[in-house]
XYZ file of C-alpha atoms in Angstrom:
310
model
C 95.317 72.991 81.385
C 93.462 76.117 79.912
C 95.733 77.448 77.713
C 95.201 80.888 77.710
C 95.940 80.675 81.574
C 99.430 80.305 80.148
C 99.939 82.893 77.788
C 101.903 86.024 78.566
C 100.149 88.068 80.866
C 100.179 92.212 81.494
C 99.752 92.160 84.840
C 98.615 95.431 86.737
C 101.256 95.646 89.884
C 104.877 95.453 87.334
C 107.083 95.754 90.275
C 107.443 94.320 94.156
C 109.649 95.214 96.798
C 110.723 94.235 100.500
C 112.829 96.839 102.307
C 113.732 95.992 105.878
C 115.184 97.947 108.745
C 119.475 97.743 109.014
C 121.553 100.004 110.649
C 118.471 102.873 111.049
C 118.137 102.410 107.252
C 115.829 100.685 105.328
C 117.284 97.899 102.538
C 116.529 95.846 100.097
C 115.689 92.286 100.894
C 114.200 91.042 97.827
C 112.684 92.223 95.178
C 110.365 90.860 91.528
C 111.549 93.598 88.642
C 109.978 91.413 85.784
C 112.416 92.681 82.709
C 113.134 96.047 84.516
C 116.446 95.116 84.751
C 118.270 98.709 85.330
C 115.479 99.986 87.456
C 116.119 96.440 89.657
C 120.139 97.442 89.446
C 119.621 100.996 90.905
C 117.207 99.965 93.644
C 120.073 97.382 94.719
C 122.220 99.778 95.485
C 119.494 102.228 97.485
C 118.636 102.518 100.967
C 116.228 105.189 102.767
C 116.623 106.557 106.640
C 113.474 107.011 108.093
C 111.496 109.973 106.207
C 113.197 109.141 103.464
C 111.964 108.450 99.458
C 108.773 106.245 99.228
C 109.617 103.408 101.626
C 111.151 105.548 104.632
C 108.219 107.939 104.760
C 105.607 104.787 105.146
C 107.799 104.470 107.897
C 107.896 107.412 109.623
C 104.740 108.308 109.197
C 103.620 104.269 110.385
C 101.130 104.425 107.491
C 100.194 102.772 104.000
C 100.840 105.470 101.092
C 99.918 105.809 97.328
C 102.179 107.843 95.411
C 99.790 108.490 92.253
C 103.287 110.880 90.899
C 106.719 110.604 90.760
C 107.850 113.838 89.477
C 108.867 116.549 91.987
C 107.793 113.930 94.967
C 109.803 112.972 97.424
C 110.236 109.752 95.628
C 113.921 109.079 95.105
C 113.761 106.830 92.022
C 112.137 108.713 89.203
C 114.419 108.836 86.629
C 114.546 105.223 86.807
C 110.974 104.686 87.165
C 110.516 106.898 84.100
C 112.961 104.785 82.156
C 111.058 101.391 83.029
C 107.274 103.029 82.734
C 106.677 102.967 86.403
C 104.154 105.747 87.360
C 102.762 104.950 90.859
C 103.805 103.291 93.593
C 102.084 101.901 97.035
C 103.925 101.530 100.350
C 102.537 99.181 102.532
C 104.716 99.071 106.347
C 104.332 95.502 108.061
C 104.805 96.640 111.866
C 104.900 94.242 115.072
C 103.472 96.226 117.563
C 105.709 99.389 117.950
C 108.711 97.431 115.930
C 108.451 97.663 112.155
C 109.921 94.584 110.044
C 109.285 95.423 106.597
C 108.169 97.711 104.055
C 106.046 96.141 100.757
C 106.262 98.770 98.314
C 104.356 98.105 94.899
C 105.166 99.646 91.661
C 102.659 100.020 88.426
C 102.975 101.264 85.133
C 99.956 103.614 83.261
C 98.442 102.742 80.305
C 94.875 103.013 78.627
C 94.258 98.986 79.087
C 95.421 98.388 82.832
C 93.015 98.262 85.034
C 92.582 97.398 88.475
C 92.731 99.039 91.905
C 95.013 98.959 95.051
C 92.893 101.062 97.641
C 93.648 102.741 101.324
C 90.500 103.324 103.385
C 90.780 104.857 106.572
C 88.667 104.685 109.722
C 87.137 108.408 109.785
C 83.630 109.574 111.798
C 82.482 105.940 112.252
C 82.991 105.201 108.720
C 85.657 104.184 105.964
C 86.701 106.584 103.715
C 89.108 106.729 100.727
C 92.246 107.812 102.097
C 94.057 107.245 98.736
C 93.832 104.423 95.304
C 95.475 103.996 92.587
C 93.194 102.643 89.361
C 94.748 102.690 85.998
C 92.272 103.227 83.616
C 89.125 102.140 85.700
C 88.535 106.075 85.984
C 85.250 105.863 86.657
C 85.803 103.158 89.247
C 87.451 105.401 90.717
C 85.535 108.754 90.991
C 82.740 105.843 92.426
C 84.815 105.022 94.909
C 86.199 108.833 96.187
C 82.207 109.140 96.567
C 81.852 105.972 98.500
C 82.377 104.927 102.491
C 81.515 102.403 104.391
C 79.817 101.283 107.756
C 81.640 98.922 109.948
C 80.605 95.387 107.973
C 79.298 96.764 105.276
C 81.360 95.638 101.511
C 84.486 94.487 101.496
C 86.285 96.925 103.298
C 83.719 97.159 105.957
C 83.667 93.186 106.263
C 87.429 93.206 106.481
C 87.280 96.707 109.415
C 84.310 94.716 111.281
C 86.106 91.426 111.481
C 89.533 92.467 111.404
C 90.919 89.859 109.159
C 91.367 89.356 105.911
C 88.159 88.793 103.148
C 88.397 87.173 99.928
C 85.570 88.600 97.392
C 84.379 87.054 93.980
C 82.678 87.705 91.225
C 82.652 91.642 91.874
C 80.829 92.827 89.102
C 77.616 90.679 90.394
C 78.435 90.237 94.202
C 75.170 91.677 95.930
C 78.089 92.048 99.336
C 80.099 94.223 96.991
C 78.958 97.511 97.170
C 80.622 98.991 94.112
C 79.137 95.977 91.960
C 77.907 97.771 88.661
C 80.999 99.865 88.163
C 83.059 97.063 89.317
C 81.614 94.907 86.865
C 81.772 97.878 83.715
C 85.655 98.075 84.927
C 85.960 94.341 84.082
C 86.556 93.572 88.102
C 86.504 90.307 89.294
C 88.159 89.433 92.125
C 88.923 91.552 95.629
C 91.159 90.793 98.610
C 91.333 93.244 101.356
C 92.853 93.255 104.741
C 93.584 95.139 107.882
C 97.033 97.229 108.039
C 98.148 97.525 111.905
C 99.661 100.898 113.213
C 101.403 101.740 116.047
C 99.329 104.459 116.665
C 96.125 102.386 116.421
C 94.255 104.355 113.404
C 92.371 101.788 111.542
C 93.630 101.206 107.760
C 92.053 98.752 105.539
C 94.099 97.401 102.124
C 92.120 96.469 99.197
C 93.331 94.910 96.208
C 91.259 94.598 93.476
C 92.096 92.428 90.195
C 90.960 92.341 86.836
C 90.955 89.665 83.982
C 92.401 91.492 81.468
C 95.762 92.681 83.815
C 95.306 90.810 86.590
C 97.265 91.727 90.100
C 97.398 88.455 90.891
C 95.812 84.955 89.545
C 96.067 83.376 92.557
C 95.002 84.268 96.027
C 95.577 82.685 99.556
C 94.495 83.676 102.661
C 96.321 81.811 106.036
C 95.383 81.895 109.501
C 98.074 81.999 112.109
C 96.244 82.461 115.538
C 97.113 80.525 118.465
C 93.101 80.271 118.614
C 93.220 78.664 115.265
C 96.245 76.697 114.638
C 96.940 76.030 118.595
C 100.754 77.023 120.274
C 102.334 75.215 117.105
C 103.813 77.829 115.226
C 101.984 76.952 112.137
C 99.316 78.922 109.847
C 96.122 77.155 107.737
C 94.758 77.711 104.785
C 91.337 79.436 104.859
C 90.446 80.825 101.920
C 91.693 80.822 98.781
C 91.067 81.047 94.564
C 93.149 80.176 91.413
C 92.643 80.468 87.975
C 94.352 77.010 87.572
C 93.178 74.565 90.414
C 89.805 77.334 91.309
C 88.892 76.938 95.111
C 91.609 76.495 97.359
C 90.061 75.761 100.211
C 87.630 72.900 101.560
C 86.784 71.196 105.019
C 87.965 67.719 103.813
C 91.456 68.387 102.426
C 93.199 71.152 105.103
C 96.329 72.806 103.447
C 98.824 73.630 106.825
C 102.084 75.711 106.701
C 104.856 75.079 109.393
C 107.514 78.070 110.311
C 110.401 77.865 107.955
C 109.015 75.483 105.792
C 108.266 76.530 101.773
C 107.439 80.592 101.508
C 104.830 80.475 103.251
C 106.563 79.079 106.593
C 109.449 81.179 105.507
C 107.136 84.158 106.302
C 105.824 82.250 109.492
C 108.968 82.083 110.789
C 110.225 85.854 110.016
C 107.643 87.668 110.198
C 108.752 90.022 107.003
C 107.038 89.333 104.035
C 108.310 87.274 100.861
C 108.748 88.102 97.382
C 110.120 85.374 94.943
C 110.138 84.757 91.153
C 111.129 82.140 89.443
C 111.979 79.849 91.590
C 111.193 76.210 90.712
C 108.507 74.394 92.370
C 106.785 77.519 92.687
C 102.704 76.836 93.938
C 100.482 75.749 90.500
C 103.354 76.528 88.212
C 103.464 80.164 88.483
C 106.057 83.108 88.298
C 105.682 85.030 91.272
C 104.458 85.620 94.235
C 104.113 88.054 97.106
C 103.300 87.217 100.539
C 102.451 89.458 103.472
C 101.959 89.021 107.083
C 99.579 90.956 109.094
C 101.158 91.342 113.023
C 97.958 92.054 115.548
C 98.016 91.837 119.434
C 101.225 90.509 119.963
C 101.348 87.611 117.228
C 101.426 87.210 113.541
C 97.544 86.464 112.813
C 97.688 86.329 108.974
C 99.546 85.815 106.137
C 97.951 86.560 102.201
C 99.331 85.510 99.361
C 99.066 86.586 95.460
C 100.962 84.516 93.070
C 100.693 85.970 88.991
């Protein structure tokens, strides 16, 4: 095993969150803190009503949201966050139809190394545009992309709005299908997942996440499919796509990888519906730390489920 794969690694996302609905609040269901140990303490004890801090507002306003600023926000946590170097923060609300089950909020710390990007586009005019990003230090990545859209199947996020499922992207800095290629590949960009985010309201939202070598958001992806017209009534999901830095391809025609509900994390989320965050917990896939996993609900069943493990 490669090991520089092993050493310690700054990853770009430092914090992950599930909040789900009780009692007309949202709560905390689980949650990956790293070493943030008092910021992990006080979000314990927190809950939000609907409109409420970071995670309630995603909520009421049934939309993903980047929060580039904690200071005089609406965001409830910031003299913790400011304690444990947390600067931004994405909220990401898993709804079912009408019904939401979850809220995946991200947290990230600033620094002149990290780099990476966790992007919003929205459906606007018959194109996507940037609703929102955060990008670390990849500043020019970023003034790139608030100049950017894209045409229904065009890059990654117009691949993902065209075929409404998830897309796996390599190699960004050299990927003719990736638009953004030359800054991509000057911000040390590598790798880009990006997915659909159903609303109730039906405005289109697509999700990309896009990870760097250096401070990686994840070193592992996985991408299942969950349709009846895949997998058949069984309430099962397969593996169609995948990478990892330690086992590379995941996925190939002769070997098919299958997920039952309840059944490892992946099933868990199969079987729920909410999405999963766990670190270290033995047996974990490849020998990682973490992992986050997050379902995607569209007409009337759970479709997909991806998956980044650091």
């Amino acid at each position: 095993m490669d090991l520089a794969l092993d050493a310690p690694t700054r990853t770009f996302i430092e914090v992950s969150e599930v909040w789900v609905p009780e009692n007309d609040k949202l709560v905390l269901a689980a949650g990956n803190y790293g070493s943030l140990e008092n910021f992990a303490s006080i979000s314990g004890n927190e809950s939000f009503a609907k409109g409420e801090g970071l995670p309630g507002k995603a909520w009421a306003e049934a939309r993903p949201i980047v929060l580039k600023e904690f200071e005089g926000s609406y965001f409830k946590r910031t003299e913790a966050a400011h304690e444990a170097g947390l600067t931004s923060a994405v909220a990401i609300p898993v709804f079912d139809g009408e019904l939401l089950n979850a809220v995946l909020v991200v947290l990230c710390a600033d620094d002149n190394e990290r780099t990476g990007a966790i992007e919003i586009w929205r459906d606007k005019d018959d194109a996507l545009m940037l609703e929102d990003g955060y990008y670390g230090a990849a500043k020019h990545f970023e003034w790139v992309s608030k100049h950017t859209h894209f045409p229904r199947g065009q890059g990654l996020p117009g691949g993902v709005w065209a075929s409404n499922t998830p897309i796996l992207m390599r190699d960004l800095g050299s990927g003719y299908k990736f638009i953004r290629s030359d800054s991509a590949g000057k911000a040390g960009l590598t790798t880009g997942l990006g997915l659909p985010v159903p609303t109730p309201s039906g405005q289109e939202y697509v999700l990309t996440l896009l990870s760097a070598r250096g401070t990686p958001i994840a070193r592992r992806f996985e991408i299942w499919d969950a349709r009846a017209a895949k997998v058949g009534k069984a309430n099962e999901a397969v593996l169609i796509d995948g990478i990892c830095a330690r086992e590379g391809p995941l996925w190939n025609e002769e070997s098919e990888r299958r997920a039952t509900a309840w059944q490892g994390l992946i099933g868990r989320v199969l079987g729920s519906g909410v999405p999963v965050v766990e670190s270290k917990v033995p047996g974990l896939t490849a020998g990682y730390d973490s992992m986050v996993a997050l379902p995607i609900h569209q007409n009337g069943e759970l479709s997909h489920i991806v998956a980044w493990y650091v």
